[in-house]
XYZ file of C-alpha atoms in Angstrom:
333
model
C 102.656 71.441 100.833
C 100.404 74.314 99.770
C 101.791 77.765 98.967
C 100.706 80.953 97.252
C 102.769 81.519 94.124
C 103.004 84.630 91.978
C 103.597 83.026 88.594
C 104.151 86.316 86.779
C 102.750 89.849 86.606
C 99.055 89.737 87.442
C 98.926 85.979 87.981
C 98.739 84.384 91.444
C 97.739 80.839 92.375
C 97.653 78.606 95.445
C 99.128 75.208 94.601
C 101.267 72.305 95.719
C 105.001 73.028 95.918
C 107.932 70.962 97.239
C 108.480 70.840 100.991
C 111.342 73.120 102.071
C 114.475 71.386 103.330
C 116.843 73.386 105.527
C 120.368 74.098 104.345
C 122.995 73.547 107.065
C 122.555 77.131 108.341
C 118.746 77.260 107.980
C 115.609 76.402 109.916
C 112.155 75.437 108.658
C 109.232 77.310 110.202
C 105.633 76.112 110.212
C 103.771 79.323 109.458
C 101.020 80.487 111.795
C 100.321 83.922 110.279
C 101.704 86.172 107.576
C 100.824 89.813 106.931
C 100.021 91.188 103.492
C 102.219 94.161 102.573
C 102.335 96.656 99.730
C 105.526 94.954 98.541
C 103.449 91.851 97.778
C 101.263 93.984 95.522
C 104.326 95.420 93.762
C 105.487 91.846 93.075
C 102.092 90.895 91.663
C 102.035 93.964 89.430
C 105.514 93.339 88.043
C 106.879 96.537 89.562
C 109.988 94.979 91.150
C 113.015 93.678 89.230
C 112.933 90.131 90.596
C 112.313 86.809 88.827
C 109.158 84.689 88.868
C 107.704 82.418 90.059
C 107.965 83.430 93.725
C 106.100 82.682 96.934
C 105.751 86.086 98.651
C 105.378 86.759 102.363
C 107.931 88.517 104.553
C 105.891 89.397 107.683
C 105.768 85.946 109.228
C 105.449 84.166 112.579
C 105.378 80.484 113.372
C 107.029 77.517 115.027
C 110.384 75.963 114.136
C 109.908 72.344 113.027
C 113.358 71.507 111.659
C 116.890 72.899 112.006
C 119.983 72.546 109.829
C 123.040 70.762 111.184
C 125.006 73.997 111.733
C 122.246 75.735 113.700
C 122.841 75.467 117.435
C 120.968 78.427 118.949
C 117.449 77.504 117.770
C 115.532 74.375 118.691
C 112.466 72.721 117.162
C 109.355 73.984 118.900
C 110.658 77.555 119.221
C 108.081 80.252 118.491
C 109.777 82.738 116.164
C 109.655 85.471 113.581
C 112.414 86.621 111.240
C 114.009 89.625 109.590
C 113.380 88.952 105.883
C 116.430 90.957 104.838
C 119.603 88.914 104.348
C 122.659 91.156 103.850
C 125.918 89.714 102.561
C 127.976 91.332 105.338
C 130.906 91.936 102.970
C 130.030 94.674 100.482
C 130.760 98.414 100.575
C 127.537 99.258 102.426
C 127.548 96.293 104.807
C 131.061 97.281 105.943
C 129.586 100.685 106.806
C 126.689 99.188 108.789
C 124.169 100.185 106.096
C 122.840 96.676 105.764
C 119.561 97.834 104.217
C 121.574 98.992 101.182
C 123.540 95.744 100.741
C 124.766 95.285 97.170
C 124.208 91.503 97.300
C 120.941 91.594 99.253
C 118.479 88.713 99.416
C 114.903 89.052 100.654
C 112.673 86.283 101.991
C 109.417 86.469 100.076
C 110.987 88.707 97.440
C 114.086 87.065 95.936
C 113.607 83.677 97.678
C 110.545 81.723 98.773
C 108.481 83.403 101.477
C 105.880 82.768 104.097
C 102.511 82.622 102.325
C 102.903 78.871 102.590
C 102.489 76.108 105.119
C 106.243 76.148 105.831
C 109.236 78.302 104.933
C 113.013 77.821 105.201
C 115.081 80.798 106.404
C 118.668 81.348 107.588
C 119.024 80.850 111.316
C 120.916 84.130 111.622
C 117.775 86.192 110.812
C 115.444 84.349 113.222
C 114.166 86.042 116.400
C 112.373 84.250 119.250
C 109.029 85.708 120.286
C 108.541 83.707 123.476
C 104.927 83.429 124.560
C 103.838 86.604 122.759
C 100.584 86.034 120.830
C 101.401 85.295 117.208
C 98.953 87.967 115.981
C 100.988 90.531 117.882
C 104.416 89.193 116.902
C 103.483 89.164 113.205
C 103.835 92.964 113.271
C 107.544 92.765 114.159
C 108.839 93.353 110.618
C 106.662 96.356 109.678
C 107.208 97.790 113.150
C 110.988 97.366 112.731
C 110.748 99.454 109.539
C 108.843 102.112 111.489
C 111.410 102.078 114.299
C 114.185 102.660 111.765
C 112.293 105.617 110.300
C 111.649 107.164 113.713
C 115.325 106.735 114.622
C 116.102 108.670 111.444
C 113.690 111.466 112.395
C 114.936 111.509 116.022
C 112.016 113.277 117.761
C 112.809 115.096 120.993
C 110.658 115.792 124.066
C 108.496 118.800 123.269
C 108.395 118.113 119.530
C 105.088 118.525 117.742
C 104.609 116.099 114.855
C 102.272 116.182 111.865
C 101.569 112.769 110.316
C 99.878 112.331 106.938
C 98.207 108.923 106.637
C 96.576 106.573 109.152
C 96.849 103.222 107.447
C 98.556 100.359 109.304
C 102.005 101.928 108.909
C 100.785 105.404 109.823
C 99.167 104.072 112.998
C 102.405 102.309 113.940
C 104.331 105.518 113.259
C 101.927 107.450 115.476
C 102.618 105.177 118.425
C 106.384 104.922 117.999
C 106.736 108.687 117.586
C 104.994 109.099 120.926
C 107.142 106.445 122.626
C 110.256 108.111 121.175
C 109.465 111.451 122.794
C 107.102 113.470 120.588
C 104.833 115.539 122.831
C 101.938 115.632 120.376
C 101.022 114.022 117.066
C 98.382 115.413 114.724
C 97.112 112.952 112.105
C 95.646 113.826 108.699
C 93.668 111.075 106.946
C 90.899 110.657 104.375
C 88.857 107.986 106.158
C 86.863 108.844 109.248
C 87.143 105.365 110.780
C 90.925 105.598 110.629
C 90.866 109.014 112.281
C 88.829 107.557 115.126
C 91.334 104.741 115.528
C 94.212 107.254 115.503
C 92.557 109.077 118.412
C 92.141 105.771 120.260
C 95.849 105.037 119.755
C 97.034 108.388 121.108
C 96.771 111.123 118.495
C 96.240 114.502 120.179
C 94.347 115.779 117.167
C 92.969 114.423 113.898
C 92.100 116.355 110.751
C 90.138 115.119 107.752
C 92.205 115.373 104.566
C 91.121 118.403 102.574
C 90.750 120.553 105.683
C 94.443 121.311 106.218
C 93.689 124.972 106.948
C 93.006 123.827 110.512
C 96.702 122.937 110.790
C 97.659 126.600 110.396
C 95.545 127.463 113.391
C 97.047 124.704 115.516
C 100.677 125.364 114.556
C 101.032 128.819 112.954
C 104.832 128.448 112.853
C 104.738 124.839 111.669
C 105.517 121.434 113.150
C 108.909 120.201 114.293
C 108.569 117.014 112.262
C 106.236 116.288 109.349
C 105.884 112.645 108.268
C 104.349 111.264 105.087
C 102.950 107.757 105.451
C 100.762 107.879 102.337
C 103.179 107.480 99.453
C 100.995 109.891 97.470
C 103.131 112.464 95.601
C 100.498 115.194 95.967
C 100.599 114.756 99.749
C 104.399 114.666 99.854
C 104.411 118.017 98.039
C 102.575 119.570 101.012
C 104.902 118.340 103.727
C 107.515 121.089 103.586
C 104.746 123.711 103.732
C 103.862 122.633 107.276
C 107.296 122.179 108.853
C 108.756 124.826 111.153
C 112.090 126.514 110.359
C 114.812 124.112 111.444
C 112.380 121.194 111.296
C 112.455 117.841 109.529
C 110.384 116.086 106.888
C 110.397 112.266 106.932
C 109.322 110.574 103.694
C 108.206 107.127 104.837
C 105.413 106.282 102.411
C 106.480 104.608 99.157
C 105.752 106.827 96.163
C 105.702 105.272 92.687
C 109.162 105.027 91.167
C 109.608 107.905 88.750
C 107.080 110.139 90.532
C 108.076 113.742 91.174
C 106.936 116.265 93.773
C 106.871 120.042 94.044
C 109.465 121.454 96.439
C 110.953 124.927 96.677
C 114.758 124.717 97.006
C 114.796 128.304 98.251
C 112.365 127.511 101.072
C 114.368 124.443 102.082
C 117.495 126.629 102.191
C 115.868 129.661 103.801
C 114.014 127.700 106.494
C 116.774 125.199 107.361
C 114.571 122.222 106.473
C 115.985 118.692 106.616
C 114.405 116.086 104.323
C 114.912 112.438 105.300
C 114.185 109.173 103.564
C 113.701 105.841 105.313
C 114.153 102.548 103.481
C 113.198 99.201 105.008
C 114.875 98.373 108.331
C 118.402 98.053 109.619
C 118.732 95.589 112.507
C 115.773 97.079 114.363
C 113.809 93.847 114.857
C 114.906 93.549 118.475
C 113.616 97.050 119.270
C 110.309 96.251 117.560
C 109.890 93.066 119.572
C 110.579 94.971 122.801
C 107.852 97.479 121.923
C 105.423 94.675 121.146
C 106.168 92.527 124.183
C 105.935 95.498 126.555
C 102.613 96.652 125.127
C 104.075 100.074 124.338
C 102.706 99.698 120.805
C 99.212 98.273 120.300
C 98.696 96.299 117.121
C 95.621 94.131 117.658
C 93.260 97.027 116.719
C 95.030 97.230 113.348
C 93.952 93.759 112.194
C 90.911 94.103 109.967
C 90.790 90.807 108.054
C 91.989 87.200 108.325
C 92.062 84.823 105.366
C 93.012 81.159 104.972
C 95.859 80.445 102.570
C 93.486 79.199 99.858
C 91.980 82.696 99.698
C 95.309 84.490 99.353
C 94.423 85.975 95.940
C 91.313 87.493 97.547
C 93.401 88.925 100.399
C 95.817 90.484 97.929
C 92.949 91.943 95.917
C 91.452 93.493 99.059
C 94.712 95.218 100.008
C 94.994 96.675 96.505
C 91.409 97.919 96.424
C 89.593 100.928 97.843
C 87.594 98.714 100.200
C 88.015 99.603 103.908
C 90.804 97.539 105.438
C 93.872 97.831 107.641
C 96.248 94.929 108.250
C 95.238 91.757 106.420
C 96.581 88.449 107.761
C 96.816 85.089 105.990
C 96.790 81.952 108.171
C 97.865 78.736 106.451
């Protein structure tokens, strides 16, 4: 079968690879769509400590075509997605329900072969049925599950005013889930005008072009209850605490470069009772994400900007890593 393979840092090809065969506890999925994620770029750039070669792809939907002998709850023909995170269930963190910090973690498309391929084998225990949901909606389940986990961490309450930096695909998912979770208003700051327009379409009460943050002082002179970074840009993260109200929270969701530092005043954090939260990956939030998608509470179709066949995967990856206008890029084997 054909699959995209990252052979090493900076080198990606699409070539023939062996057909996956399911282990007793696995299923094989014929891939319909897979979303390109920043993690795929980190793999290509050699920024993650995992071995090559690897077929990436962890945001995947498709149809089950084969099941292992020990799998009884999934049948061939089932339309499914999966949680790419495979915790061991036995280590210090797993025993404390912190599965996203598992010490013996495996990741589909990261430490084992992923979904930028015609077919992929995954453990049955991480598979979720999507019913008759359109595949191009269900393919957002994994990134949305990460967003749900982050919003659960931030815990917005009715009446909360939220400031969100960044309106890329993740920022636009955050906007919608924050509103569903109870935030009364969300103000979005973004560089690109077309993304600001889309944020308004998806429910933002106000949008502000990056570089004009003085307008935020007028809107919320005492600050926002929650400030969220969805950019991963250290210079933006440094601003977040400046806009949060006393007793408020800052959620760092965007992925800054490892080793980056930001400017924060410990005195201001102490004096203003500020809580700073991180949010890493997801933690058994796929079911909540699928509920949001199936109910239509979160709209994802407007986030799809490009579709590529598998043979053009290197081009799709290049687009996501460039400054060219794009949102969610899908690959369809």
